[in-house]
Amino acid sequence: MKKHALVIGGTGMLKRVIESLCKEGFHVSAMGRSHDHFLKMMEEISVPGDVSFIQADYYSPVQFQEGLIQAVLDRGTFDLAAVWMRSNASDSFQWLLQYIAKDDKFTELYEIKGSHASREPFKGLETSSLKWMRIILGFCFEGEKARWLTHEEISEGVLKAISLKASLFTAGVTEPWEKRPS
């Protein structure tokens, strides 16, 4: 059986992460709310046969849980998860952490957060079945002007963090804080 990856947020800014994971031999379960966005993403990547769609909204805990459970039943437990979820969906994220941690199989979980997460303490978690790591999406400078990262730059940062297995990784910069784009 192929290695199994979960990507939440993949039909938008993480589509290149999906493509890269497929090229590395993963079957990717991509969760999103919109089937239309998923179909558009599938047209834009080069390995669509190795991607399955989980149509679910992480703001709907029952739908979210059922989608993930079905993906595991269909394709096996997750070896890796790259997860972009808004902070006000913490109930679903906590459920995901517990669901992954209860399995005997080891999973690398990369939680992807916006620049404000650079202001929060993060300790992560490492058990026999789970390593929880965080990727912070910052910004970059073009001359004196700051701008947010593009989807390509975000994907590059996420893939670099995954290759380094970094417990805490920042794509771009988060300082000087007062210079971040508005």
Short mmCIF file of C-alpha atoms in Angstrom, two decimals:
data_model
loop_
_atom_site.label_atom_id
_atom_site.label_comp_id
_atom_site.label_asym_id
_atom_site.label_seq_id
_atom_site.Cartn_x
_atom_site.Cartn_y
_atom_site.Cartn_z
CA MET A 1 0.00 0.00 0.00
CA LYS A 2 1.22 3.52 -0.83
CA LYS A 3 2.13 5.99 1.87
CA HIS A 4 -0.89 8.12 2.72
CA ALA A 5 -0.81 11.90 3.21
CA LEU A 6 -3.56 14.26 4.31
CA VAL A 7 -3.53 17.84 3.05
CA ILE A 8 -6.08 20.34 4.34
CA GLY A 9 -5.97 23.60 2.40
CA GLY A 10 -4.57 21.86 -0.65
CA THR A 11 -7.10 22.90 -3.25
CA GLY A 12 -5.74 26.46 -2.98
CA MET A 13 -2.39 27.52 -1.64
CA LEU A 14 -1.02 24.00 -1.02
CA LYS A 15 -1.70 22.42 -4.42
CA ARG A 16 2.03 22.20 -5.20
CA VAL A 17 2.50 20.38 -1.89
CA ILE A 18 -0.06 17.81 -3.08
CA GLU A 19 1.72 17.45 -6.41
CA SER A 20 5.14 17.04 -4.79
CA LEU A 21 3.91 14.46 -2.26
CA CYS A 22 2.36 12.43 -5.08
CA LYS A 23 5.66 12.51 -6.96
CA GLU A 24 7.35 11.22 -3.78
CA GLY A 25 5.06 8.18 -3.80
CA PHE A 26 2.22 9.27 -1.54
CA HIS A 27 -1.46 8.89 -2.17
CA VAL A 28 -2.86 12.24 -1.03
CA SER A 29 -6.27 12.77 0.53
CA ALA A 30 -7.05 16.44 -0.06
CA MET A 31 -9.76 17.97 2.11
CA GLY A 32 -11.71 21.00 1.02
CA ARG A 33 -15.17 22.50 1.01
CA SER A 34 -15.55 22.98 -2.73
CA HIS A 35 -15.57 20.18 -5.26
CA ASP A 36 -15.22 22.81 -8.02
CA HIS A 37 -11.97 24.08 -6.46
CA PHE A 38 -10.75 20.49 -6.24
CA LEU A 39 -11.50 19.86 -9.93
CA LYS A 40 -9.67 23.06 -10.91
CA MET A 41 -6.66 22.01 -8.82
CA MET A 42 -6.69 18.57 -10.43
CA GLU A 43 -6.42 20.18 -13.88
CA GLU A 44 -3.36 22.13 -12.72
CA ILE A 45 -1.28 19.32 -11.21
CA SER A 46 0.62 16.63 -13.07
CA VAL A 47 -0.31 13.57 -10.97
CA PRO A 48 -4.09 13.61 -10.51
CA GLY A 49 -4.40 9.82 -10.25
CA ASP A 50 -2.82 9.80 -6.81
CA VAL A 51 -5.22 12.29 -5.20
CA SER A 52 -8.57 11.63 -3.53
CA PHE A 53 -10.95 14.38 -2.46
CA ILE A 54 -12.56 14.62 0.96
CA GLN A 55 -15.37 17.13 0.68
CA ALA A 56 -15.77 18.46 4.19
CA ASP A 57 -15.72 21.69 6.14
CA TYR A 58 -13.62 21.72 9.30
CA TYR A 59 -16.19 24.09 10.82
CA SER A 60 -18.63 21.17 10.69
CA PRO A 61 -17.05 18.72 13.18
CA VAL A 62 -19.23 15.70 12.31
CA GLN A 63 -18.66 16.10 8.56
CA PHE A 64 -14.93 16.68 9.18
CA GLN A 65 -14.57 13.59 11.37
CA GLU A 66 -16.59 11.35 9.06
CA GLY A 67 -14.52 12.44 6.04
CA LEU A 68 -11.22 11.68 7.75
CA ILE A 69 -12.38 8.35 9.15
CA GLN A 70 -13.57 7.29 5.69
CA ALA A 71 -10.24 8.32 4.11
CA VAL A 72 -8.38 6.15 6.64
CA LEU A 73 -10.74 3.22 6.03
CA ASP A 74 -10.25 3.57 2.25
CA ARG A 75 -6.51 4.30 2.07
CA GLY A 76 -4.98 3.47 5.45
CA THR A 77 -3.72 5.65 8.28
CA PHE A 78 -1.82 8.84 7.54
CA ASP A 79 1.97 8.85 7.30
CA LEU A 80 2.03 12.62 6.95
CA ALA A 81 -0.45 15.47 7.35
CA ALA A 82 -0.03 19.10 6.22
CA VAL A 83 -2.90 21.02 7.75
CA TRP A 84 -3.98 24.61 7.18
CA MET A 85 -6.93 25.31 9.48
CA ARG A 86 -8.05 28.64 10.87
CA SER A 87 -7.55 29.09 14.60
CA ASN A 88 -11.30 29.28 15.25
CA ALA A 89 -11.57 25.63 14.13
CA SER A 90 -9.56 24.44 17.12
CA ASP A 91 -12.12 21.77 18.09
CA SER A 92 -11.63 20.01 14.75
CA PHE A 93 -7.85 20.38 14.97
CA GLN A 94 -7.77 18.93 18.50
CA TRP A 95 -9.93 16.02 17.34
CA LEU A 96 -7.50 15.41 14.45
CA LEU A 97 -4.52 15.40 16.84
CA GLN A 98 -6.21 12.87 19.10
CA TYR A 99 -7.38 10.72 16.18
CA ILE A 100 -3.88 10.51 14.72
CA ALA A 101 -2.18 10.01 18.11
CA LYS A 102 -4.34 7.00 19.03
CA ASP A 103 -2.98 4.96 16.10
CA ASP A 104 0.09 2.76 16.39
CA LYS A 105 1.47 4.05 13.08
CA PHE A 106 3.79 7.07 13.28
CA THR A 107 2.49 10.25 11.64
CA GLU A 108 4.24 13.55 10.99
CA LEU A 109 1.69 16.36 11.44
CA TYR A 110 2.62 19.79 10.10
CA GLU A 111 0.25 22.47 11.37
CA ILE A 112 0.39 25.49 9.05
CA LYS A 113 -0.42 28.84 10.65
CA GLY A 114 -0.41 32.51 9.73
CA SER A 115 2.17 35.04 10.90
CA HIS A 116 0.38 35.76 14.19
CA ALA A 117 1.44 32.29 15.36
CA SER A 118 4.98 33.64 15.63
CA ARG A 119 3.71 35.49 18.70
CA GLU A 120 2.48 32.30 20.41
CA PRO A 121 4.60 29.80 22.31
CA PHE A 122 4.80 26.40 20.60
CA LYS A 123 6.15 23.21 22.10
CA GLY A 124 4.76 20.69 19.65
CA LEU A 125 4.31 17.09 20.65
CA GLU A 126 6.22 13.91 20.04
CA THR A 127 4.92 10.49 21.01
CA SER A 128 5.46 7.02 19.62
CA SER A 129 2.69 7.64 17.08
CA LEU A 130 2.79 11.40 16.40
CA LYS A 131 5.20 14.26 15.85
CA TRP A 132 3.33 17.57 15.77
CA MET A 133 5.28 20.36 14.10
CA ARG A 134 4.36 23.90 13.12
CA ILE A 135 5.01 25.92 9.98
CA ILE A 136 4.46 29.67 10.24
CA LEU A 137 3.67 31.60 7.07
CA GLY A 138 5.37 34.96 7.19
CA PHE A 139 5.99 37.62 4.58
CA CYS A 140 8.90 38.79 2.45
CA PHE A 141 10.45 42.03 1.29
CA GLU A 142 10.87 43.35 -2.23
CA GLY A 143 13.21 46.23 -1.62
CA GLU A 144 11.68 48.22 1.22
CA LYS A 145 8.14 46.97 0.62
CA ALA A 146 6.76 43.92 2.45
CA ARG A 147 4.31 41.52 0.83
CA TRP A 148 2.63 38.25 1.77
CA LEU A 149 4.02 35.04 0.34
CA THR A 150 2.60 33.74 -2.93
CA HIS A 151 1.02 30.28 -3.09
CA GLU A 152 4.20 29.01 -4.77
CA GLU A 153 6.38 30.44 -1.98
CA ILE A 154 4.07 28.97 0.65
CA SER A 155 4.28 25.53 -0.97
CA GLU A 156 8.08 25.82 -1.22
CA GLY A 157 8.26 26.69 2.48
CA VAL A 158 5.99 23.84 3.51
CA LEU A 159 7.98 21.36 1.42
CA LYS A 160 11.25 22.63 2.91
CA ALA A 161 9.88 22.24 6.44
CA ILE A 162 8.76 18.69 5.60
CA SER A 163 12.17 17.79 4.16
CA LEU A 164 13.91 19.19 7.27
CA LYS A 165 11.36 17.62 9.65
CA ALA A 166 11.58 20.94 11.46
CA SER A 167 9.69 21.18 14.75
CA LEU A 168 9.15 24.89 14.11
CA PHE A 169 9.74 26.46 10.71
CA THR A 170 9.01 29.92 9.33
CA ALA A 171 8.43 30.37 5.61
CA GLY A 172 9.51 33.93 4.89
CA VAL A 173 10.03 36.26 7.84
CA THR A 174 7.91 37.56 10.71
CA GLU A 175 10.21 40.40 11.76
CA PRO A 176 10.22 43.28 11.86
CA TRP A 177 6.62 42.74 12.92
CA GLU A 178 5.63 46.37 12.41
CA LYS A 179 6.65 46.11 8.72
CA ARG A 180 4.31 43.20 7.87
CA PRO A 181 1.81 43.86 5.06
CA SER A 182 -1.66 44.99 6.06
#
